[in-house]
mmCIF file of C-alpha atoms in Angstrom:
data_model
loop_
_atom_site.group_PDB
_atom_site.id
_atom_site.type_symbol
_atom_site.label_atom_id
_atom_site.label_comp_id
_atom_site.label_asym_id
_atom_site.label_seq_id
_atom_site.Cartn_x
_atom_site.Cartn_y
_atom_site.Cartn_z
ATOM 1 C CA UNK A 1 73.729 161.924 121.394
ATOM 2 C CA UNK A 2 74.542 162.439 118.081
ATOM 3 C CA UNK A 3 74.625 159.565 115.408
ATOM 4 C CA UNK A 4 75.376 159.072 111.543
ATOM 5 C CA UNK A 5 73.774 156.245 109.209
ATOM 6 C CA UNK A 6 75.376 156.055 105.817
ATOM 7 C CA UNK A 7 73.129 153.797 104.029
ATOM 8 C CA UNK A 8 75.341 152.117 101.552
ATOM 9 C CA UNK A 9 78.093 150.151 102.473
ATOM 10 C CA UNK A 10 79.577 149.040 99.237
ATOM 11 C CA UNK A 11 78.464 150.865 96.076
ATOM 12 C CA UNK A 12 80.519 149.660 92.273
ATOM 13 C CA UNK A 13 80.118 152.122 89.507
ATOM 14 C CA UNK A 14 81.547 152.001 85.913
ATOM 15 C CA UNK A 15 83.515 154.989 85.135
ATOM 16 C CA UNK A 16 81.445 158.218 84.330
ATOM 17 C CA UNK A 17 78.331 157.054 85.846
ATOM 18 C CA UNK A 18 76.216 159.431 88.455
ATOM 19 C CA UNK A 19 77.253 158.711 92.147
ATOM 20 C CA UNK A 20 74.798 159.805 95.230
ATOM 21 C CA UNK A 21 76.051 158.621 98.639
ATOM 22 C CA UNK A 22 73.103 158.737 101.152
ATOM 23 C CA UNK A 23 73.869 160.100 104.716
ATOM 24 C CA UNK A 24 71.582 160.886 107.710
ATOM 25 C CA UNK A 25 72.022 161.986 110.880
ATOM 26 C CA UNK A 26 70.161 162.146 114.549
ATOM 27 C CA UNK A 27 70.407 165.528 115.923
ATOM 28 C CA UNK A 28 67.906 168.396 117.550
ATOM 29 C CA UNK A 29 70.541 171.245 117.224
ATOM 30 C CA UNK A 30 72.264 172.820 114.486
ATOM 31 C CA UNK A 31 74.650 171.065 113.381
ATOM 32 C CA UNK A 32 78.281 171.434 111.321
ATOM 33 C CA UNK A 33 78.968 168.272 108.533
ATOM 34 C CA UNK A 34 81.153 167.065 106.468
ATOM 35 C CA UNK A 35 82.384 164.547 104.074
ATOM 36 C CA UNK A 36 85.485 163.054 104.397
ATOM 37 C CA UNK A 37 87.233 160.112 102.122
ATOM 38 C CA UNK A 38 90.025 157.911 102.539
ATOM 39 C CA UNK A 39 92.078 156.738 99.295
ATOM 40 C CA UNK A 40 93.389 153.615 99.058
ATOM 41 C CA UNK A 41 96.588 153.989 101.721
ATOM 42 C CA UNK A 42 96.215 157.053 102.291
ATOM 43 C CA UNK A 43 95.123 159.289 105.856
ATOM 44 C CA UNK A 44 91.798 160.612 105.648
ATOM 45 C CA UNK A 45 91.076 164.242 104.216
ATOM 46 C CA UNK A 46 88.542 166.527 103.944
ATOM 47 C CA UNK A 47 85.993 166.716 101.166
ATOM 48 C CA UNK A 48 83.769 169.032 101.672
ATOM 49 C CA UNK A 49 81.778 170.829 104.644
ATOM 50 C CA UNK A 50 78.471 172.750 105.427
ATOM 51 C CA UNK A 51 78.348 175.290 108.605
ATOM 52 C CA UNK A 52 75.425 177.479 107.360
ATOM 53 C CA UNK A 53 74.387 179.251 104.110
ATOM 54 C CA UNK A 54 73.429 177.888 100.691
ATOM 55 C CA UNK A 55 72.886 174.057 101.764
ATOM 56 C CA UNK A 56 74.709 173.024 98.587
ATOM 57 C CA UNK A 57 78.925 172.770 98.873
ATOM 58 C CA UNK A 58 81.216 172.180 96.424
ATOM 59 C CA UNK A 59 84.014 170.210 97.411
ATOM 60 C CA UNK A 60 87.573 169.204 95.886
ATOM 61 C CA UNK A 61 87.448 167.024 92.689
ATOM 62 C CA UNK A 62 84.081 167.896 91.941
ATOM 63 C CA UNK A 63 82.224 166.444 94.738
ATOM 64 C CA UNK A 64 79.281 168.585 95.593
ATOM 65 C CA UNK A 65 76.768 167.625 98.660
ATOM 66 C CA UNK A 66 73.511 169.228 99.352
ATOM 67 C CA UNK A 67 71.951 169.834 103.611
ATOM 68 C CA UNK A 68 68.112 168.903 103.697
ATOM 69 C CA UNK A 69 67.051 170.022 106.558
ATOM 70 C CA UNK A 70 64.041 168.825 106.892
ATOM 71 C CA UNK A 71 65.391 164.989 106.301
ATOM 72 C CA UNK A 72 68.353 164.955 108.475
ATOM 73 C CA UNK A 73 70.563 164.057 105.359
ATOM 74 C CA UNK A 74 73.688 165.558 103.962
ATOM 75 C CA UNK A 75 74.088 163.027 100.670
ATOM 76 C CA UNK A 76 77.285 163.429 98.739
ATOM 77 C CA UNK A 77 77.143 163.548 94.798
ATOM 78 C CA UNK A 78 79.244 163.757 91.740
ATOM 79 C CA UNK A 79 77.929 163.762 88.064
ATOM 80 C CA UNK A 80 80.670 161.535 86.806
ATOM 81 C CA UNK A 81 82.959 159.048 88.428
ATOM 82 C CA UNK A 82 86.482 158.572 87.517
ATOM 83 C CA UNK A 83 88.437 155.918 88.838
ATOM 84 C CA UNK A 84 90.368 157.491 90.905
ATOM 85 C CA UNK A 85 87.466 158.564 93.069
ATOM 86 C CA UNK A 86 87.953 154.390 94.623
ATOM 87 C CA UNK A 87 88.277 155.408 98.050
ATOM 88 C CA UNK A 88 86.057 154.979 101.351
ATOM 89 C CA UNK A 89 83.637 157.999 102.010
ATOM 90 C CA UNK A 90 82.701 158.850 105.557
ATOM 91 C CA UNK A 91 80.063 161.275 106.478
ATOM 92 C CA UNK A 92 80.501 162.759 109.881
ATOM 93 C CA UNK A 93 78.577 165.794 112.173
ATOM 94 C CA UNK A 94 79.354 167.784 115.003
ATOM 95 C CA UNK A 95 76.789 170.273 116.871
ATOM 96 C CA UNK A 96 77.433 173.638 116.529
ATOM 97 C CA UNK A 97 76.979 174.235 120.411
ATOM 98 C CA UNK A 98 78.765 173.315 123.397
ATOM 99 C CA UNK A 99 80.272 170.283 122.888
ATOM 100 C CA UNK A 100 80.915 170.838 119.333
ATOM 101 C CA UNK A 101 84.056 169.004 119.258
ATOM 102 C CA UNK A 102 83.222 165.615 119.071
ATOM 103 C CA UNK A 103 82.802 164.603 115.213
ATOM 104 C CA UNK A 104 80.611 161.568 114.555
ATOM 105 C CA UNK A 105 81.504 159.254 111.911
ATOM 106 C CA UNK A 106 79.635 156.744 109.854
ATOM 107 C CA UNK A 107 80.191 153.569 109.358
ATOM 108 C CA UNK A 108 81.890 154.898 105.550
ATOM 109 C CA UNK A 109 81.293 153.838 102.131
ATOM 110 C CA UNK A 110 83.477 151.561 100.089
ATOM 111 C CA UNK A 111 83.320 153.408 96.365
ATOM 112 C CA UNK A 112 84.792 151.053 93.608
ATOM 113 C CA UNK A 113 85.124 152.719 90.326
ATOM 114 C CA UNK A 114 85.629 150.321 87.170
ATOM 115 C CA UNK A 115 87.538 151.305 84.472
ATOM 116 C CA UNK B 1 105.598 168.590 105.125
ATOM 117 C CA UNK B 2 104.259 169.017 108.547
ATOM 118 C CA UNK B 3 101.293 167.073 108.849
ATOM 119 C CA UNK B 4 100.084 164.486 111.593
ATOM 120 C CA UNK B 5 102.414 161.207 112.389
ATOM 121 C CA UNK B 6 101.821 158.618 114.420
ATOM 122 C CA UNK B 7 104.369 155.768 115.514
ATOM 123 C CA UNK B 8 104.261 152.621 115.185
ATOM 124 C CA UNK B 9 102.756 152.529 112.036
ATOM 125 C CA UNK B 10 102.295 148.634 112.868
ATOM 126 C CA UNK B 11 102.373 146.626 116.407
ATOM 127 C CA UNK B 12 101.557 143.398 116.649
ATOM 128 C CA UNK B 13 101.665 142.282 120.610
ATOM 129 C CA UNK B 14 100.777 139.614 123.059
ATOM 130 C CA UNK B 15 97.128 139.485 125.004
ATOM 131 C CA UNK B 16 98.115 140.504 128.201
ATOM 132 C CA UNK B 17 100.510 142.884 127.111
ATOM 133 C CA UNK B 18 100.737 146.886 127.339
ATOM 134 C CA UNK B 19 101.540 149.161 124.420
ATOM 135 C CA UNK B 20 101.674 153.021 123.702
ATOM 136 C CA UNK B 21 100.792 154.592 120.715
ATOM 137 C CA UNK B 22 102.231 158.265 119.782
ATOM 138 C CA UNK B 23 100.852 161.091 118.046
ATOM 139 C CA UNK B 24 103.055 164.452 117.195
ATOM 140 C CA UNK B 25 100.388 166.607 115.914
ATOM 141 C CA UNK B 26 100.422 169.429 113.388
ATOM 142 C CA UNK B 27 102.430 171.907 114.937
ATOM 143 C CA UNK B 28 100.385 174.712 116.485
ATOM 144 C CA UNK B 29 96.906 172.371 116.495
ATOM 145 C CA UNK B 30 95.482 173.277 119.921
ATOM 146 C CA UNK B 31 92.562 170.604 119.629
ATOM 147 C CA UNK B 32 93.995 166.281 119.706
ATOM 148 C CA UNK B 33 91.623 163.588 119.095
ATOM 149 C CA UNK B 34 92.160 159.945 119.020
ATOM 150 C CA UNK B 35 89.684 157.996 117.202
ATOM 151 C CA UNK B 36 89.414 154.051 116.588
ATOM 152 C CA UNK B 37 88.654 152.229 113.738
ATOM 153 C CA UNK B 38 87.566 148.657 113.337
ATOM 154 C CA UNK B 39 86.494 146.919 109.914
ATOM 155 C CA UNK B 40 82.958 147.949 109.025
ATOM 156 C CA UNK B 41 82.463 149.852 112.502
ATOM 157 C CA UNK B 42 83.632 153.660 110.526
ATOM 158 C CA UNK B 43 85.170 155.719 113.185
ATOM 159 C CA UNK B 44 84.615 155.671 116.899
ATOM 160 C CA UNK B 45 85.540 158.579 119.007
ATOM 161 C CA UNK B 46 87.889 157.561 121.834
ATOM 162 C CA UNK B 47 89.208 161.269 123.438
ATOM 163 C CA UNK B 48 89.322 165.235 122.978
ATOM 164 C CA UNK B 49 92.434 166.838 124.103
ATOM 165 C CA UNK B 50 92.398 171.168 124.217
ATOM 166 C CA UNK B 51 95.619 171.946 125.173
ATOM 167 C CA UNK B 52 96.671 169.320 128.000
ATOM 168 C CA UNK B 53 93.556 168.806 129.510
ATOM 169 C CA UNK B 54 91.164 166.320 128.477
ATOM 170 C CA UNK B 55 87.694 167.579 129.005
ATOM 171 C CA UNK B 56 86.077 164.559 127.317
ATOM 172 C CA UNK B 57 87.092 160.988 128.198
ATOM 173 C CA UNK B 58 83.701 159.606 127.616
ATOM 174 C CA UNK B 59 84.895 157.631 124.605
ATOM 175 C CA UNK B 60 87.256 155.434 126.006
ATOM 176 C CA UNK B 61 86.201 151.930 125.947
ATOM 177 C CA UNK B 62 86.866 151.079 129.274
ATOM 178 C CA UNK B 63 89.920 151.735 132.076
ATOM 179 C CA UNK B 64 92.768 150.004 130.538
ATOM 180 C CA UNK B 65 92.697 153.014 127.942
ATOM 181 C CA UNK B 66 93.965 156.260 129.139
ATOM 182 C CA UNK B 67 96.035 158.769 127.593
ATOM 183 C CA UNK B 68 97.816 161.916 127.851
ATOM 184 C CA UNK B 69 99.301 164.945 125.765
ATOM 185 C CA UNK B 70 102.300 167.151 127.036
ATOM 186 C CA UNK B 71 103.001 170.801 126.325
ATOM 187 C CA UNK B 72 100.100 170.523 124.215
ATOM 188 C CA UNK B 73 101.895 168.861 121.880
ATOM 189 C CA UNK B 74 102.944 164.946 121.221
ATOM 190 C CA UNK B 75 100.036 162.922 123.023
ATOM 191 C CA UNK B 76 100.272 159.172 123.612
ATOM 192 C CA UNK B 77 97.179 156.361 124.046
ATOM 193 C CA UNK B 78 98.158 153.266 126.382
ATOM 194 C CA UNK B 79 96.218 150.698 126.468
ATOM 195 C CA UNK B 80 96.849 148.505 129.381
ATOM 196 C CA UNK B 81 96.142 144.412 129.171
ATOM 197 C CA UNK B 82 95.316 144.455 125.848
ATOM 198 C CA UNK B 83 92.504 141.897 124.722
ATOM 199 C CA UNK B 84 91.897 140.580 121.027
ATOM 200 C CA UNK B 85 88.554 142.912 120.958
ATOM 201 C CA UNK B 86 91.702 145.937 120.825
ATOM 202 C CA UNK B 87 92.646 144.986 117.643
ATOM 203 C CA UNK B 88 92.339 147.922 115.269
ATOM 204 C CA UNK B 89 93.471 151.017 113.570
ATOM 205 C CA UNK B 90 93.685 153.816 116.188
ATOM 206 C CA UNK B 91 93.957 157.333 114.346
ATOM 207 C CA UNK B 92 94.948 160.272 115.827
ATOM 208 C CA UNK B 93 93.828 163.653 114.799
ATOM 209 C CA UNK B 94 94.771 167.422 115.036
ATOM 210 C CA UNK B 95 92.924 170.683 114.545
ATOM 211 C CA UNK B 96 93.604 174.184 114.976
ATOM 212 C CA UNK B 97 90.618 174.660 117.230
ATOM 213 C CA UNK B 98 87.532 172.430 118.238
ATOM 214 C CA UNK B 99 84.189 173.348 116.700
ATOM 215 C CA UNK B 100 84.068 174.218 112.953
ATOM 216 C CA UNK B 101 88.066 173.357 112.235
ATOM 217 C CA UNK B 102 88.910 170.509 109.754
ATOM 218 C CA UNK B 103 90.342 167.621 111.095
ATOM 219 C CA UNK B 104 93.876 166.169 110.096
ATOM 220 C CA UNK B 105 94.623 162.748 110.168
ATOM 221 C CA UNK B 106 97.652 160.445 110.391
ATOM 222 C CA UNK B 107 97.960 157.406 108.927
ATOM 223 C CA UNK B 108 97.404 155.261 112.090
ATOM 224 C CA UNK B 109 98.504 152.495 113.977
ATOM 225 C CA UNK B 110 97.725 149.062 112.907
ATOM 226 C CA UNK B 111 97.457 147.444 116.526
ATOM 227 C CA UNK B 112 96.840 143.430 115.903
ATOM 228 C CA UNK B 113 96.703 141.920 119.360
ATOM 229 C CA UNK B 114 97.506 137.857 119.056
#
């Protein structure tokens, strides 16, 4: 079975500082990921997502996130925060085979942005 | 605007009670999931629908939770009994296919069970 770790679960940032939100996962196959955020009263939505090719994706708003293979990790980054980027961040995988339905979520990270 | 709703938005209910929660899906989304969410526990998978059929059921927590989806469209989640432990946001999801498709949300339903 598949399964996410997000390692942060609160992170506070003054406006226009460096985010980096960590995410692994536990999986043998190939795998599909994604990153997905929730703004304050708001549905989720989709950031950004890797299927194959160059492991680096650029997402809306500037959010860019980079596929190590070789860790397991799929961490989410932006060079400067505003604060509207406040918002929970969940990093999620599905395999690319059979059963490639099921997304697995993290546990999501809380982002405050100060102004 | 055609995206996912979900109805109640809010239900607060009675241990021992049943309730039903709805989803009407984007139109034309062959793949349904249901998903829960509890405070600091992220997202936990509850059920796949493709079409009608539910090939995956694996997530439900135990057998007062079933649900159903008709004409591969509106899909509801009853939970039978409820317990305190129920309380949660359960979010519904559609996608044009399973696999590699992006997931839509709604907004949820705030189940508080008292």
């Amino acid at each position: 079975a598949q399964s996410v770790s997000q390692h942060n679960h609160h992170v506070i940032l003054s406006e226009a500082a460096s985010l980096e939100l960590g995410c692994n996962y536990s999986y043998g196959g190939t795998v599909n990921l994604f990153w997905y955020v929730q703004y304050p009263g708001q549905h989720l939505q989709l950031l950004l997502k890797y299927f194959s090719g160059d492991p680096l994706v650029k997402g809306i708003k500037g959010f860019e996130a980079e596929f190590i293979k070789s860790k397991f990790s799929f961490n989410l980054r932006k060079p400067s925060v505003q604060w509207s980027d406040t918002a929970e961040y969940f990093c999620a995988v599905s395999s690319s085979g059979a059963g490639s339905y099921q997304l697995t979520f993290g546990k999501g990270t809380k982002l405050s942005v100060i102004p | 605007g055609a995206g996912v709703s979900q109805s109640p938005s809010n239900k607060v209910t009675e241990k021992g009670k049943d309730v039903e929660l709805r989803c009407d899906p984007i139109s034309g989304h062959t793949a349904l999931y249901w998903y829960r969410q509890s405070l600091g526990q992220g997202l936990e998978f509850l059920i796949y629908f493709q079409g009608n059929s539910a090939p995956d059921k694996s997530g439900l927590p135990s057998d007062r939770f079933s649900a159903e989806r008709t004409g591969g469209s509106v899909s509801t989640l009853t939970i039978q009994r409820t317990q305190q432990e129920d309380s949660a946001v359960y979010l519904c999801a559609s996608s044009l296919d399973r696999g590699r498709s992006p997931l839509h949300f709604g907004n949820g339903t705030r189940l508080t069970v008292t």
